[in-house]
Amino acid sequence: MKLLKSAVVATTLALSLGSFSATADTCLGMACMYNRMTPIEGIEATLGQVAEALNAIQVRNSGGAADSGKAGDDVIISNIKDALKLSKEINANDKLDRNRNRANDYLKKARAAVQEGDLTKATEDLKEAERRFSDLKGMIDLTQADRVSQQTNLLNRIMDTPDKAAGARK
């Protein structure tokens, strides 16, 4: 009987551990909440939404849209909100995050301008946001100079890699 209990416990333990390892491919926790795409894909998706908002403003200004007034504004505002949501996917380093937040400020200004009815100001802010999001592509990879300035002498001692340029300021 004691052998049977041990066998049941061992089998249950093995099956439960196996089920956890089978679900290891799924993403758990807050770290996976936003990062469903790479930073480049996030930038491209955000730029796409900004372009759709600019296109909606252009259609609205040309008078070709059947939905004018509040309905037209709602389409533009929803495109800007989608761009703000997609910009949360852009996460590579602190420098990129600061500049992403600055670009988001222009999206927020454009949304406020649309709500006030000032489409020319909204267009200017959207074009500036588009430029700033495009500039983020060049900030994704750290340059070698950035990597050297981020190294410290303590890190080099831990890794046992002598580097005289580590931590040097220019």
Short mmCIF file of C-alpha atoms in Angstrom, two decimals:
data_model
loop_
_atom_site.label_atom_id
_atom_site.label_comp_id
_atom_site.label_asym_id
_atom_site.label_seq_id
_atom_site.Cartn_x
_atom_site.Cartn_y
_atom_site.Cartn_z
CA MET A 1 0.00 0.00 0.00
CA LYS A 2 2.87 2.33 0.84
CA LEU A 3 4.41 1.58 -2.55
CA LEU A 4 1.11 2.35 -4.27
CA LYS A 5 0.86 5.74 -2.50
CA SER A 6 4.41 6.61 -3.55
CA ALA A 7 3.67 5.64 -7.13
CA VAL A 8 0.50 7.76 -7.22
CA VAL A 9 2.29 10.78 -5.74
CA ALA A 10 5.20 10.41 -8.16
CA THR A 11 2.85 10.07 -11.15
CA THR A 12 0.80 13.08 -10.07
CA LEU A 13 3.94 15.13 -9.56
CA ALA A 14 5.33 14.12 -12.96
CA LEU A 15 2.07 14.94 -14.73
CA SER A 16 1.73 18.33 -13.04
CA LEU A 17 5.31 19.29 -13.88
CA GLY A 18 4.75 18.14 -17.44
CA SER A 19 1.66 20.30 -17.79
CA PHE A 20 3.57 23.39 -16.60
CA SER A 21 6.39 22.81 -19.04
CA ALA A 22 3.89 22.34 -21.86
CA THR A 23 2.45 25.82 -21.20
CA ALA A 24 5.87 27.44 -21.05
CA ASP A 25 5.40 28.66 -24.63
CA THR A 26 2.52 30.88 -23.61
CA CYS A 27 3.28 34.31 -22.30
CA LEU A 28 2.51 34.99 -18.65
CA GLY A 29 2.71 38.17 -16.62
CA MET A 30 2.94 41.89 -17.27
CA ALA A 31 6.08 41.62 -19.41
CA CYS A 32 4.10 39.99 -22.20
CA MET A 33 1.09 42.25 -21.95
CA TYR A 34 2.30 44.81 -24.46
CA ASN A 35 5.19 43.19 -26.30
CA ARG A 36 3.33 41.27 -28.97
CA MET A 37 5.56 42.64 -31.73
CA THR A 38 9.10 43.81 -32.23
CA PRO A 39 9.92 47.52 -31.83
CA ILE A 40 10.29 47.95 -35.61
CA GLU A 41 6.89 46.35 -36.19
CA GLY A 42 5.43 48.63 -33.50
CA ILE A 43 6.90 51.70 -35.19
CA GLU A 44 5.56 50.60 -38.58
CA ALA A 45 2.08 49.91 -37.15
CA THR A 46 2.03 53.28 -35.39
CA LEU A 47 3.14 55.06 -38.55
CA GLY A 48 0.34 53.27 -40.41
CA GLN A 49 -2.26 54.57 -37.97
CA VAL A 50 -0.84 58.09 -38.16
CA ALA A 51 -1.01 57.90 -41.96
CA GLU A 52 -4.65 56.78 -41.74
CA ALA A 53 -5.44 59.74 -39.47
CA LEU A 54 -3.72 62.12 -41.91
CA ASN A 55 -5.66 60.55 -44.79
CA ALA A 56 -8.94 60.93 -42.88
CA ILE A 57 -8.17 64.62 -42.29
CA GLN A 58 -7.33 65.08 -45.97
CA VAL A 59 -10.59 63.41 -47.03
CA ARG A 60 -12.51 65.51 -44.54
CA ASN A 61 -10.87 68.74 -45.78
CA SER A 62 -11.53 67.90 -49.43
CA GLY A 63 -15.24 67.63 -48.71
CA GLY A 64 -15.48 64.25 -50.41
CA ALA A 65 -16.46 62.46 -47.26
CA ALA A 66 -20.12 61.81 -46.61
CA ASP A 67 -19.42 61.78 -42.88
CA SER A 68 -18.56 65.29 -41.88
CA GLY A 69 -18.71 67.00 -38.54
CA LYS A 70 -18.72 64.87 -35.40
CA ALA A 71 -18.69 61.53 -37.25
CA GLY A 72 -15.62 62.54 -39.27
CA ASP A 73 -13.88 63.72 -36.12
CA ASP A 74 -14.62 60.43 -34.40
CA VAL A 75 -12.86 58.51 -37.18
CA ILE A 76 -9.78 60.72 -36.91
CA ILE A 77 -9.76 60.53 -33.10
CA SER A 78 -10.10 56.73 -33.16
CA ASN A 79 -7.12 56.51 -35.55
CA ILE A 80 -5.05 58.67 -33.21
CA LYS A 81 -6.10 56.58 -30.19
CA ASP A 82 -5.13 53.40 -32.05
CA ALA A 83 -1.74 54.94 -32.84
CA LEU A 84 -1.27 55.74 -29.14
CA LYS A 85 -2.15 52.16 -28.20
CA LEU A 86 0.20 50.71 -30.81
CA SER A 87 3.03 52.95 -29.69
CA LYS A 88 3.09 51.05 -26.39
CA GLU A 89 4.57 48.13 -28.35
CA ILE A 90 7.73 50.16 -29.03
CA ASN A 91 10.00 49.10 -26.20
CA ALA A 92 13.73 48.64 -26.75
CA ASN A 93 15.67 50.87 -24.36
CA ASP A 94 15.27 53.96 -22.17
CA LYS A 95 16.45 56.41 -24.82
CA LEU A 96 13.89 55.08 -27.27
CA ASP A 97 11.15 55.17 -24.64
CA ARG A 98 11.81 58.84 -23.82
CA ASN A 99 11.62 59.80 -27.48
CA ARG A 100 8.52 57.65 -27.97
CA ASN A 101 6.86 59.58 -25.15
CA ARG A 102 7.79 62.86 -26.84
CA ALA A 103 6.26 61.64 -30.10
CA ASN A 104 3.14 60.56 -28.19
CA ASP A 105 2.80 64.12 -26.91
CA TYR A 106 2.30 65.28 -30.50
CA LEU A 107 -0.36 62.61 -31.03
CA LYS A 108 -2.15 63.87 -27.91
CA LYS A 109 -1.90 67.46 -29.14
CA ALA A 110 -3.34 66.39 -32.49
CA ARG A 111 -6.22 64.61 -30.76
CA ALA A 112 -6.97 67.74 -28.72
CA ALA A 113 -6.83 69.89 -31.88
CA VAL A 114 -9.31 67.61 -33.65
CA GLN A 115 -11.64 67.79 -30.65
CA GLU A 116 -11.44 71.60 -30.83
CA GLY A 117 -12.07 71.52 -34.60
CA ASP A 118 -8.65 72.86 -35.63
CA LEU A 119 -7.71 70.40 -38.39
CA THR A 120 -4.73 72.43 -39.67
CA LYS A 121 -3.09 72.28 -36.24
CA ALA A 122 -3.94 68.57 -36.01
CA THR A 123 -2.31 67.97 -39.40
CA GLU A 124 0.86 69.77 -38.33
CA ASP A 125 1.03 67.79 -35.07
CA LEU A 126 0.40 64.49 -36.86
CA LYS A 127 3.15 65.23 -39.38
CA GLU A 128 5.55 66.05 -36.54
CA ALA A 129 4.55 62.84 -34.73
CA GLU A 130 5.10 60.89 -37.94
CA ARG A 131 8.58 62.40 -38.31
CA ARG A 132 9.46 61.64 -34.71
CA PHE A 133 8.22 58.04 -34.93
CA SER A 134 10.24 57.59 -38.12
CA ASP A 135 13.32 58.87 -36.29
CA LEU A 136 12.84 56.16 -33.66
CA LYS A 137 14.00 53.51 -36.13
CA GLY A 138 17.54 54.84 -35.96
CA MET A 139 17.55 54.75 -32.16
CA ILE A 140 16.80 51.08 -31.72
CA ASP A 141 20.33 49.73 -31.84
CA LEU A 142 22.77 51.16 -29.39
CA THR A 143 25.83 52.54 -31.05
CA GLN A 144 29.23 51.31 -29.94
CA ALA A 145 29.91 54.63 -28.23
CA ASP A 146 26.73 54.20 -26.17
CA ARG A 147 27.75 50.69 -25.17
CA VAL A 148 31.20 51.83 -24.07
CA SER A 149 29.80 54.69 -22.02
CA GLN A 150 27.38 52.32 -20.27
CA GLN A 151 30.08 49.92 -19.20
CA THR A 152 31.57 50.39 -15.80
CA ASN A 153 34.83 49.36 -14.29
CA LEU A 154 32.94 47.20 -11.78
CA LEU A 155 31.22 45.31 -14.59
CA ASN A 156 34.56 44.73 -16.27
CA ARG A 157 36.06 43.41 -13.03
CA ILE A 158 33.13 41.01 -12.59
CA MET A 159 33.43 39.76 -16.15
CA ASP A 160 37.23 39.82 -15.93
CA THR A 161 37.50 41.83 -19.15
CA PRO A 162 39.97 44.70 -18.92
CA ASP A 163 38.81 47.68 -20.94
CA LYS A 164 40.54 51.01 -20.47
CA ALA A 165 37.80 52.86 -22.35
CA ALA A 166 34.98 51.59 -20.11
CA GLY A 167 33.14 54.35 -18.34
CA ALA A 168 35.19 57.00 -20.09
CA ARG A 169 33.42 60.26 -20.77
CA LYS A 170 33.95 62.08 -23.99
#
